Short mmCIF file of C-alpha atoms in Angstrom, two decimals:
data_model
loop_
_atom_site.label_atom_id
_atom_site.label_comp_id
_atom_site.label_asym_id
_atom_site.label_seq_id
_atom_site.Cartn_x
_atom_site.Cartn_y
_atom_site.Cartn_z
CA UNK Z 8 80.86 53.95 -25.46
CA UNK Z 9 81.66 51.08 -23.42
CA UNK Z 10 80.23 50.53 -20.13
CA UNK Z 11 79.92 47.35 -18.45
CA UNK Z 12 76.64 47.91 -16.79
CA UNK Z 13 74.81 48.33 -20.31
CA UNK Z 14 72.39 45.90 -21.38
CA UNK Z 15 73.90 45.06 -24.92
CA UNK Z 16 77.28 42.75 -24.31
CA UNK Z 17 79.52 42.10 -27.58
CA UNK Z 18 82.53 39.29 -27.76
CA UNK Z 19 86.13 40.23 -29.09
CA UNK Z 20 89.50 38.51 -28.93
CA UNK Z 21 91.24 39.10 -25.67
CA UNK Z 22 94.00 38.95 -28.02
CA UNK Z 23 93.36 40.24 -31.39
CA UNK Z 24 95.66 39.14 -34.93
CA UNK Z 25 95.71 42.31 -36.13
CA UNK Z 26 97.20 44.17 -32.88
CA UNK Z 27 94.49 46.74 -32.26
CA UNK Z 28 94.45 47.67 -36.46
CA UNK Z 29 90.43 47.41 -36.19
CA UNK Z 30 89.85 44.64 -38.85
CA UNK Z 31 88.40 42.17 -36.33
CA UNK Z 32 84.92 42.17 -37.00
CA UNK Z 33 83.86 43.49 -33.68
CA UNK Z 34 84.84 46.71 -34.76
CA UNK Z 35 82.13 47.19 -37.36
CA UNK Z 36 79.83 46.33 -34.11
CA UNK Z 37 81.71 49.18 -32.08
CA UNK Z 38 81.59 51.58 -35.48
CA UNK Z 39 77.01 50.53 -35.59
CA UNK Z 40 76.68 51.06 -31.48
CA UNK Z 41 78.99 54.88 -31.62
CA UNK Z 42 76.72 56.45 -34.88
CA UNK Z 43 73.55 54.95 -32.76
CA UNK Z 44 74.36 55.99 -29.55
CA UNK Z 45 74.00 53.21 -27.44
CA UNK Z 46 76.90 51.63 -25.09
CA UNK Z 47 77.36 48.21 -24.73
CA UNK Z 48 79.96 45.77 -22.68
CA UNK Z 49 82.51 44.06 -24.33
CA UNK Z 50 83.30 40.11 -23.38
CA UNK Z 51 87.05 39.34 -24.35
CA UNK Z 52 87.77 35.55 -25.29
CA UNK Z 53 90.91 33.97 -26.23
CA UNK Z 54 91.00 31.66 -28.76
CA UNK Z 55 90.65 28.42 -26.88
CA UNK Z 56 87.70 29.87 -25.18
CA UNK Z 57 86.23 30.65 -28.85
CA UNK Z 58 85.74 26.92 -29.08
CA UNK Z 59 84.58 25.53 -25.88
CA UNK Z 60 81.49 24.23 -26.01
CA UNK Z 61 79.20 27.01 -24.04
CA UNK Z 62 80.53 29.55 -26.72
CA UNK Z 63 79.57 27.29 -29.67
CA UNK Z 64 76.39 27.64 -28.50
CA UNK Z 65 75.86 31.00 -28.47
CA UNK Z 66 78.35 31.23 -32.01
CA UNK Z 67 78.44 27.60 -34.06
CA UNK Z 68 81.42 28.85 -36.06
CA UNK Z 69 83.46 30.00 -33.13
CA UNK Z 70 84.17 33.25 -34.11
CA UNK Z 71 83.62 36.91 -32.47
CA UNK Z 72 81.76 39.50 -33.03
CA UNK Z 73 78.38 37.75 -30.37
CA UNK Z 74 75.39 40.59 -29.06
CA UNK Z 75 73.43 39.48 -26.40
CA UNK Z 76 70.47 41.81 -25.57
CA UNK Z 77 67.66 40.73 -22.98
CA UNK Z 78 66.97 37.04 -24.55
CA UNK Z 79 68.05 37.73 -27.97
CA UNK Z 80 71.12 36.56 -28.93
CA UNK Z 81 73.15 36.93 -32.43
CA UNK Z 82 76.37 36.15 -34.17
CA UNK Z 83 77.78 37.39 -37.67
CA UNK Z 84 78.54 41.09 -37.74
CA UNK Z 85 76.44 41.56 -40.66
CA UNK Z 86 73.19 40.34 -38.85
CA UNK Z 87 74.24 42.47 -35.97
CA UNK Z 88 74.97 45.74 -37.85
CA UNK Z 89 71.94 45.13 -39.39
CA UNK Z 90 69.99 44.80 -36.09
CA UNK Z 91 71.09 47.83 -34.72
CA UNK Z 92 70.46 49.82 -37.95
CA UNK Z 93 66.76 48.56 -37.56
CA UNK Z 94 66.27 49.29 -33.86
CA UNK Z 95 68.24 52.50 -33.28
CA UNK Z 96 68.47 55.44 -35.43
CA UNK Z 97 70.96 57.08 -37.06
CA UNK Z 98 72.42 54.37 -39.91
CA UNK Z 99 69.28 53.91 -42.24
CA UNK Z 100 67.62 56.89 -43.92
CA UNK Z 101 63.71 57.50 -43.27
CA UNK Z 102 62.60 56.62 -46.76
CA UNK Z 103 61.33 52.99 -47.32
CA UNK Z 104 63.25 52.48 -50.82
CA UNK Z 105 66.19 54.38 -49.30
CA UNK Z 106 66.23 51.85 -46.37
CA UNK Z 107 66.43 48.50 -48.84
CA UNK Z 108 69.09 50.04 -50.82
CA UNK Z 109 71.01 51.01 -48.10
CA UNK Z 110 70.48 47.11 -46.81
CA UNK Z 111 71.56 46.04 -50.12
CA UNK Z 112 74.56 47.64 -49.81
CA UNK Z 113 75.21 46.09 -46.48
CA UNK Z 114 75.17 42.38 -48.04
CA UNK Z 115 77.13 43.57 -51.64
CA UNK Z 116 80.02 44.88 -48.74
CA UNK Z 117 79.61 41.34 -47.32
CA UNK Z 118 78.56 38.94 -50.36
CA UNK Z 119 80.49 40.74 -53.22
CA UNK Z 120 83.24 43.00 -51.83
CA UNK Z 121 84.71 41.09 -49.21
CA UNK Z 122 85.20 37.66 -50.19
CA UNK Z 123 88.11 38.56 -52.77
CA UNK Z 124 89.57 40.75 -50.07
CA UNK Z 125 89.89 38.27 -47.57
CA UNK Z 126 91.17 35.32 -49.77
CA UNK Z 127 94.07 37.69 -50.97
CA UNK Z 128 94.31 38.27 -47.16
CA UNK Z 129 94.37 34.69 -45.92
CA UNK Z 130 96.35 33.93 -49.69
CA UNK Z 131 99.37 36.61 -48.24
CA UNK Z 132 99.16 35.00 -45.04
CA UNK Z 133 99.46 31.24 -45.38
CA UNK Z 134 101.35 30.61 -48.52
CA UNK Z 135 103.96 33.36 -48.85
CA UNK Z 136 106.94 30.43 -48.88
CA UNK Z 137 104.95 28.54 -51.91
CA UNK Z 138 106.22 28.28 -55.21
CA UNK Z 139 103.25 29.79 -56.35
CA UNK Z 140 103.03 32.85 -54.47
CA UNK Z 141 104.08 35.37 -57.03
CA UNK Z 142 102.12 33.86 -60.05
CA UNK Z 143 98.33 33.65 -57.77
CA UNK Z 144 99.28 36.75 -56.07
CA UNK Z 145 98.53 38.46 -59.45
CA UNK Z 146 95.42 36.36 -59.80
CA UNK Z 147 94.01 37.50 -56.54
CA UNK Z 148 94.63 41.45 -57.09
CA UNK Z 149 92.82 41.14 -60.33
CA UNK Z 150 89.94 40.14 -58.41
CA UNK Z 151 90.07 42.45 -56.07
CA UNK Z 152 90.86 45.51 -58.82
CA UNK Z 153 88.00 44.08 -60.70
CA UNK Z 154 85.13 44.79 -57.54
CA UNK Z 155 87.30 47.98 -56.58
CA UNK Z 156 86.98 49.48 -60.09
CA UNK Z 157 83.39 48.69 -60.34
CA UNK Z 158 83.22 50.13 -56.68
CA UNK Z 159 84.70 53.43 -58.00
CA UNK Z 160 82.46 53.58 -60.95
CA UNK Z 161 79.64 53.79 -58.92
CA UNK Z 162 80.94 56.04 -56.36
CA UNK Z 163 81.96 58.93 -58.65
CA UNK Z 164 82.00 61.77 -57.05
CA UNK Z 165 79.55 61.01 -54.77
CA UNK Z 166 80.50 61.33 -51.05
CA UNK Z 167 78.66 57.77 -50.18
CA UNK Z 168 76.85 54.74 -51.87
CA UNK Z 169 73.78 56.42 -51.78
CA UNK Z 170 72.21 59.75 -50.37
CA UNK Z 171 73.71 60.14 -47.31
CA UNK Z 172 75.95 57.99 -44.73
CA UNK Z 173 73.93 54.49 -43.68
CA UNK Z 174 74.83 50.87 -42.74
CA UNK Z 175 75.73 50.50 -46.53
CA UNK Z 176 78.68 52.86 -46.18
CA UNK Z 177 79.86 51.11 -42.92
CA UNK Z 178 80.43 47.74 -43.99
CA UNK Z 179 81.42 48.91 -47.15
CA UNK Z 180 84.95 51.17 -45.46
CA UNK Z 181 85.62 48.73 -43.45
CA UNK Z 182 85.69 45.88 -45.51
CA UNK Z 183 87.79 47.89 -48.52
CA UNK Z 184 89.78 49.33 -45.70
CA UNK Z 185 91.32 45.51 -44.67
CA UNK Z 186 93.36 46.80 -47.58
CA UNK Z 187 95.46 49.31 -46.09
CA UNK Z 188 98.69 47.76 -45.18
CA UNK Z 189 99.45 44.09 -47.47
CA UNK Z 190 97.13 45.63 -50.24
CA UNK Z 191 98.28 49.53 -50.11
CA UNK Z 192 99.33 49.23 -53.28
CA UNK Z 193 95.53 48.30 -54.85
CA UNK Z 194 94.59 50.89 -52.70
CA UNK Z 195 96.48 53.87 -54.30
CA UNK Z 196 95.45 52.59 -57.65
CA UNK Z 197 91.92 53.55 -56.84
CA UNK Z 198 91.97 57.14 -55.17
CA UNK Z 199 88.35 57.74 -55.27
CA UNK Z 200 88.28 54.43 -52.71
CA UNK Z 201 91.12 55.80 -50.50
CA UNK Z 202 88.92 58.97 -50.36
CA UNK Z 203 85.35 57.28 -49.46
CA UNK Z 204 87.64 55.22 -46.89
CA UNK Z 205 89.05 58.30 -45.55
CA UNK Z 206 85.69 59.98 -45.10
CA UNK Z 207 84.04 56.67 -43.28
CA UNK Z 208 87.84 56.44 -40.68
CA UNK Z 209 87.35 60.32 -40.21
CA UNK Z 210 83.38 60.01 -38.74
CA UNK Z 211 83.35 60.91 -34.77
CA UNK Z 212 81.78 57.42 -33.87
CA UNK Z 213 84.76 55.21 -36.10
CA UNK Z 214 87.18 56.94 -34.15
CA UNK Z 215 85.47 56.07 -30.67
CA UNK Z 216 85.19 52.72 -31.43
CA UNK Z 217 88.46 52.10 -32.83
CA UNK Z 218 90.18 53.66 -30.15
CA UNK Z 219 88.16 51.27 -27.48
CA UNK Z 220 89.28 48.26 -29.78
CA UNK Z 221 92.85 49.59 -29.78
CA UNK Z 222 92.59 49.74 -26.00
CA UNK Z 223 92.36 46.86 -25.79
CA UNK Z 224 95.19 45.29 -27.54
CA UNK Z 225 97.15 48.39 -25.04
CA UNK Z 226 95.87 46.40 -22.30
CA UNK Z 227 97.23 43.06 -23.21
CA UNK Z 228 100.44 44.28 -24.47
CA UNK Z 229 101.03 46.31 -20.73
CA UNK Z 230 99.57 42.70 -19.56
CA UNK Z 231 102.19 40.60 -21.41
CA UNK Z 232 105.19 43.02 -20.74
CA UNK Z 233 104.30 43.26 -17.24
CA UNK Z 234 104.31 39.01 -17.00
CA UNK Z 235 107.94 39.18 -18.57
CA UNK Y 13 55.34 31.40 -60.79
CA UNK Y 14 56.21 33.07 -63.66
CA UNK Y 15 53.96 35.72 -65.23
CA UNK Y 16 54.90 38.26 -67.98
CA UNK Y 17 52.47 40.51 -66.20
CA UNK Y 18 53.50 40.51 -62.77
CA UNK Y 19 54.57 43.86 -60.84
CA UNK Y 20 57.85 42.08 -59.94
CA UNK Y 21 60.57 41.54 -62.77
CA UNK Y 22 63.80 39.98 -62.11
CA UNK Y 23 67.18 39.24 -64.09
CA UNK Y 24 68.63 35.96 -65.06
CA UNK Y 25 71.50 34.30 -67.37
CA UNK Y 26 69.80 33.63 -71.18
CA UNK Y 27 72.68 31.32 -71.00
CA UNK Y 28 74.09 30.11 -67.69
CA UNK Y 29 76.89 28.88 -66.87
CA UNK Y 30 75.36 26.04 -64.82
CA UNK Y 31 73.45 24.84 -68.01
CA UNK Y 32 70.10 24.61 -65.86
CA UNK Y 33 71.78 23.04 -62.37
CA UNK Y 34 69.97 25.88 -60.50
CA UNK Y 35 73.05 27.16 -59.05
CA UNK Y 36 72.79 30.63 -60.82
CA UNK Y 37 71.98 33.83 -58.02
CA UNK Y 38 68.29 33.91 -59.57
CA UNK Y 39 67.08 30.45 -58.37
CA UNK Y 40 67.07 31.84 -54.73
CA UNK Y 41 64.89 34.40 -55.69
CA UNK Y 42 62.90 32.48 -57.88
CA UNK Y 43 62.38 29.92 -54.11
CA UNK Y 44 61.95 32.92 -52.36
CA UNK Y 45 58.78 34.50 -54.43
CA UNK Y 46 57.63 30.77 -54.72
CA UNK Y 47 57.35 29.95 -51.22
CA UNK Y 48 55.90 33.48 -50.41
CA UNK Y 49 53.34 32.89 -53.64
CA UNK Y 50 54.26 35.68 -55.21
CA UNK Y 51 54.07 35.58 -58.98
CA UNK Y 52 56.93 37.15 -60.93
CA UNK Y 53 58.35 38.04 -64.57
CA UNK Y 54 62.05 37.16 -65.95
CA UNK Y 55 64.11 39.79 -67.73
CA UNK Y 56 67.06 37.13 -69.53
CA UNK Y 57 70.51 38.89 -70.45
CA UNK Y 58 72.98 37.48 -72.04
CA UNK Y 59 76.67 38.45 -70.64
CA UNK Y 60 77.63 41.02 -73.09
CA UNK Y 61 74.27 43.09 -71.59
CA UNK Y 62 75.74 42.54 -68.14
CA UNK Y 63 78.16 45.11 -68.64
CA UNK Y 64 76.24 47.38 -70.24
CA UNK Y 65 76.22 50.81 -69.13
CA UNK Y 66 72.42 50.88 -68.94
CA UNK Y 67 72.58 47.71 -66.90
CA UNK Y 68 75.36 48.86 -64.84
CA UNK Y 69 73.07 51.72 -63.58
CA UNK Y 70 70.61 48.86 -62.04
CA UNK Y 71 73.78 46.87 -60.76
CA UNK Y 72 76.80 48.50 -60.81
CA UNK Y 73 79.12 45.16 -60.78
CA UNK Y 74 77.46 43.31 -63.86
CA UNK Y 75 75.59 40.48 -62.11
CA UNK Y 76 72.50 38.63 -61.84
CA UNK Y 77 69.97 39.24 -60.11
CA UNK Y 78 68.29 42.34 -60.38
CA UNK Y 79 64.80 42.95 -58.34
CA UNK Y 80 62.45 45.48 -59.55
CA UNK Y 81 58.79 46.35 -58.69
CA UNK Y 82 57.54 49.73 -59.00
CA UNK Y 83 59.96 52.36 -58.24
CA UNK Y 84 62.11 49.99 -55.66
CA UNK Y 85 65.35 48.29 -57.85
CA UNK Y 86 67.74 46.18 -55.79
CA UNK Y 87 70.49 43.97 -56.83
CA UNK Y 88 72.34 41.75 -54.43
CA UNK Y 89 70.49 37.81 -54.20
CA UNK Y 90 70.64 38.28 -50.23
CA UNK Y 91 69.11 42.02 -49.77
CA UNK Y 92 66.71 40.65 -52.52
CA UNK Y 93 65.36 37.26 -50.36
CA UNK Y 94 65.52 39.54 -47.39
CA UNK Y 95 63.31 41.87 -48.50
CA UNK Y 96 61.19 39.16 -50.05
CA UNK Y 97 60.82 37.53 -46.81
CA UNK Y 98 59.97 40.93 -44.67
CA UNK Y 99 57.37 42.32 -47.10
CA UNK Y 100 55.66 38.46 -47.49
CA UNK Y 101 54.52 35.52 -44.99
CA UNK Y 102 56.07 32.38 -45.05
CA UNK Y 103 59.94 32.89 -45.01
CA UNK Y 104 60.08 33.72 -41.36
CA UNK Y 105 58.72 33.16 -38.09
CA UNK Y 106 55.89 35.52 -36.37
CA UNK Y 107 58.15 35.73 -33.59
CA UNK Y 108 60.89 39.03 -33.57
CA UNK Y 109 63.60 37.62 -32.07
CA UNK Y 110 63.25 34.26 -34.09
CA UNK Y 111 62.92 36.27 -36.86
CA UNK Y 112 66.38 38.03 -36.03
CA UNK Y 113 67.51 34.88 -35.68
CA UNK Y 114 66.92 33.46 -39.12
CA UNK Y 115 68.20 36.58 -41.09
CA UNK Y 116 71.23 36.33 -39.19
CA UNK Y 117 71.43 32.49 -40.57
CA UNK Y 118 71.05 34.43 -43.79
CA UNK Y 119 74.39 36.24 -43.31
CA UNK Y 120 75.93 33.01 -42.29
CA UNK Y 121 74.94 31.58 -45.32
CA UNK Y 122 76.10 34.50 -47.35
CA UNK Y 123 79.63 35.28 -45.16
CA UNK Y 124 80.75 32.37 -43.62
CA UNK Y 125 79.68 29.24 -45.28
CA UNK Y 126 79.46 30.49 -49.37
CA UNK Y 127 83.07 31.73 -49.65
CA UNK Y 128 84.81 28.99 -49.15
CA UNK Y 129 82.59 27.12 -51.32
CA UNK Y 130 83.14 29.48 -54.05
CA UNK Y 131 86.60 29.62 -53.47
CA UNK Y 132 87.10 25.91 -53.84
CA UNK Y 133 84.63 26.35 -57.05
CA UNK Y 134 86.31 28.92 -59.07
CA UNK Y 135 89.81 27.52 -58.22
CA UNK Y 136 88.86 23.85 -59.68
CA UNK Y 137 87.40 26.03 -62.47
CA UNK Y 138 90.53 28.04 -63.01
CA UNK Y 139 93.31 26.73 -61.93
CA UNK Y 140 93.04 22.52 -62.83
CA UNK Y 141 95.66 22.30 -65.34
CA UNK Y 142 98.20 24.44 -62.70
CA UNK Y 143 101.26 22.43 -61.20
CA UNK Y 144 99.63 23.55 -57.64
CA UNK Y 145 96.14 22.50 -58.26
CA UNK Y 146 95.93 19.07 -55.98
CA UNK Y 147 97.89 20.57 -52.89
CA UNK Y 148 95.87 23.58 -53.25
CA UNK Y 149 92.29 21.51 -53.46
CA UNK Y 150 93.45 20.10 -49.97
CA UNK Y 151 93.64 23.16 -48.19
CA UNK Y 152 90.89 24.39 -49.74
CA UNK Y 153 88.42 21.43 -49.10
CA UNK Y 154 89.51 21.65 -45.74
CA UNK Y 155 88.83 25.11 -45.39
CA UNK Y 156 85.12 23.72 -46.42
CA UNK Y 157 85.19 20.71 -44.22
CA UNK Y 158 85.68 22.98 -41.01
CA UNK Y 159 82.13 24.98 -41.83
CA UNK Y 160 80.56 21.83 -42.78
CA UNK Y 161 81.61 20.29 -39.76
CA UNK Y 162 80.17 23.19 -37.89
CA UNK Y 163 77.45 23.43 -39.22
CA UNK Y 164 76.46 19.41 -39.05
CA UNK Y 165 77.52 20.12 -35.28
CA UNK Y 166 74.43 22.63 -35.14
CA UNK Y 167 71.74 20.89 -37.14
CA UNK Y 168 72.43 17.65 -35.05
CA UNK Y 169 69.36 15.70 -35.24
CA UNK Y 170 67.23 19.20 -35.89
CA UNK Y 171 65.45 19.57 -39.18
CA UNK Y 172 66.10 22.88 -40.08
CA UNK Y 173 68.51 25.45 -38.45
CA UNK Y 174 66.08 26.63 -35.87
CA UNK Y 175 62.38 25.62 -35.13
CA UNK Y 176 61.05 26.00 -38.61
CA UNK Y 177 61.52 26.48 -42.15
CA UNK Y 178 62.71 30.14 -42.61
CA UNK Y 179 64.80 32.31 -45.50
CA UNK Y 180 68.13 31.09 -43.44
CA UNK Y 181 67.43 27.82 -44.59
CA UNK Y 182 66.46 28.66 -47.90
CA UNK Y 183 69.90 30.36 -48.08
CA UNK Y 184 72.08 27.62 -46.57
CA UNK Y 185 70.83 25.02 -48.67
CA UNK Y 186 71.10 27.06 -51.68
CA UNK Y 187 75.21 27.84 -51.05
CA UNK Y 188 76.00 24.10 -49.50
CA UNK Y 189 74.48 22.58 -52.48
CA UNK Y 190 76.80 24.10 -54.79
CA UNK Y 191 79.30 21.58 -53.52
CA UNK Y 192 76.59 18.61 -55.58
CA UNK Y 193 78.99 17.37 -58.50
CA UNK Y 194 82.65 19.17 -57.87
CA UNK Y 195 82.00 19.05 -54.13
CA UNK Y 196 80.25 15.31 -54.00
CA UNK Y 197 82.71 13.38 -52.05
CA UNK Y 198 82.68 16.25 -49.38
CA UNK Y 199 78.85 16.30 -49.40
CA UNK Y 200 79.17 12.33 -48.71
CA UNK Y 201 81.41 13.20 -45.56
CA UNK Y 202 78.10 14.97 -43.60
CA UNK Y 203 75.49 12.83 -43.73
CA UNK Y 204 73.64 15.57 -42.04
CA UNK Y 205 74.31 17.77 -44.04
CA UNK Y 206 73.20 16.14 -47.12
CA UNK Y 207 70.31 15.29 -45.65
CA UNK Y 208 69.06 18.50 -44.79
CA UNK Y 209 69.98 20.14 -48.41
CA UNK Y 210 67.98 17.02 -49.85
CA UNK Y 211 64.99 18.40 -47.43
CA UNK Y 212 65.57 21.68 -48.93
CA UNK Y 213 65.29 20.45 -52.18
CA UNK Y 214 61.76 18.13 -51.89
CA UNK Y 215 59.82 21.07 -50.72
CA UNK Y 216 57.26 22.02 -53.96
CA UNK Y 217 58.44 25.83 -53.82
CA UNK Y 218 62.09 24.80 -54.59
CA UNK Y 219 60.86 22.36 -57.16
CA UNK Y 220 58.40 24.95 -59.14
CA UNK Y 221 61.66 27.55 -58.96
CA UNK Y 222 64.15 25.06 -60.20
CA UNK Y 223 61.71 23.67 -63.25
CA UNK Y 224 61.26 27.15 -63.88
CA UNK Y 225 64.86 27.86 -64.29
CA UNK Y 226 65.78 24.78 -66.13
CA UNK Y 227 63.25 25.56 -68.75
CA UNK Y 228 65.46 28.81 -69.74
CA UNK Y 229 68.08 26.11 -70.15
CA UNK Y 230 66.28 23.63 -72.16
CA UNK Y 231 64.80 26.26 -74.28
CA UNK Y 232 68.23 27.98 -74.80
CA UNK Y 233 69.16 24.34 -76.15
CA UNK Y 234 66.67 24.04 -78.67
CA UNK Y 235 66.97 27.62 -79.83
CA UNK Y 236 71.03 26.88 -80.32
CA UNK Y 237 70.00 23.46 -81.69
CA UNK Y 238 67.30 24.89 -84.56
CA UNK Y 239 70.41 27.59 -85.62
CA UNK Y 240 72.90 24.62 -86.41
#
């Protein structure tokens, strides 16, 4: 829940790419505070401000999702997900083992799962008028078919990575979810991914944080039409 | 050090790809449990046993390295230096919110600054010989130049990426020195940046790890040599 009195404050775009579709990476932030509990104020920068010089202090790479608690302050979502798994409860089981597999989950989502996804992403993007779209195109879903079957393997019929729902899980739906839309089709290839995707969107706390991130690309649109 | 008896075992190439450069996964485990002074035995698989299906069980997407030690398996290099560097002294700071701060350089490492190095890696790997490969490399090694620009921004005249030595560093210097070799004439643009991998590389625990995984090289080379 947002609330601008709490004591944890996150940054987001005032004016997110992907028009309130939840795959900025503050959303995985929103998705860690709503299964914890805890509220937290959001910050909204444009882009200009991402690279002033009193936010590259607080984030060298310019980027959002920040958390600023007390005197601690972080950047990367991972480290920040990770955080709040280790000081609240509710997104790491009680068993030690159980705990460092779920954490190892968290950095395959990050190390191993997303990087194909996002250079197909940033691939679709950028160099749809090239020559040789069509040709790396194919390339690039291999990849990503490659991690996704090995994903599925895995999964079986299980209902999440490990024994029950944990940071793991998180990271993992909503990187394989940056799919949906330009990579539907890799999607429906793999239904026992769809399925694990549509269990992690369908959890109470996803749906309160993605409908605060949605509200806020609401907000500028109402802004921006309003301006006209 | 390595020790056939040692409670911890982990996985590495019998023949890697990087013919002893150190830039296979294992090496930053191999730093890891030599700056912490923990001793540690080497399972080596060749890439056929990568994919089998009683490898697959210990990590399900065919890779090295695998961590075990008693009942605890993990695969995933960055959950496997974390946990290193929580359960031992000497990869991070007494402090907890320096501490928070140097695992969260871990996921920078892993997330921001590694991918586009890899990219640019496997592309020059893969794709030389296409009609696309020299506008390509330009894009991509300024998709590199922007993080290594960053990131020389942050060091500035610091030694390490905060006020000490910690598993964040280990990390960083282990993905920006992938760039020695394909990468050189971007390494020679950040002066900074070289300099702090070279500091990386003189301390003793990096040198024991890399002799120790260049001897699985040489010895792979005489073993292929005595068969001809």
């Amino acid at each position: 829940m947002t609330n601008a009195n709490a004591s944890i404050t996150i940054t987001a775009f005032a004016n997110s790419p992907d028009k309130g579709e939840g795959h900025a990476r503050d959303m995985r932030v929103r998705w860690a505070l709503e299964e914890v509990g805890e509220s937290y104020s959001v910050r909204l920068l444009s882009f200009d401000e991402l690279k002033t010089s009193s936010y590259l202090v607080i984030h060298p790479f310019g980027k959002i999702p920040a958390f600023e608690q007390d005197d601690l302050v972080l950047f990367e979502s991972g480290a920040i997900v990770q955080h709040i798994a280790c000081k609240y409860r509710g997104l790491l089981p009680p068993d030690a083992n159980a705990r460092e597999r779920a954490i190892m989950w968290l950095f395959a989502a990050l190390n191993t799962v997303e990087p194909p996804i996002v250079e197909r992403e940033a691939f679709m993007l950028l160099e749809r008028d090239k020559p040789w779209f069509g040709e790396r195109l194919n390339i690039l879903d291999d990849n990503v078919r490659m991690r996704l079957q090995e994903l599925s393997d895995w999964l079986g019929d299980a209902e999440w990575l490990e024994d029950s729902f944990t940071v793991g899980d998180l990271m993992m739906v909503m990187v394989v979810r940056r799919l949906e839309d330009a990579g539907q089709y890799l999607f429906d290839e793999f239904p026992t991914i769809a399925a694990y995707v549509a269990r992690g969107e369908a959890r109470p706390a996803y749906q309160r944080a993605f409908a605060d991130q949605r509200a806020v690309f609401l907000d500028s649109e109402s802004v921006s039409a309003g301006s006209e």
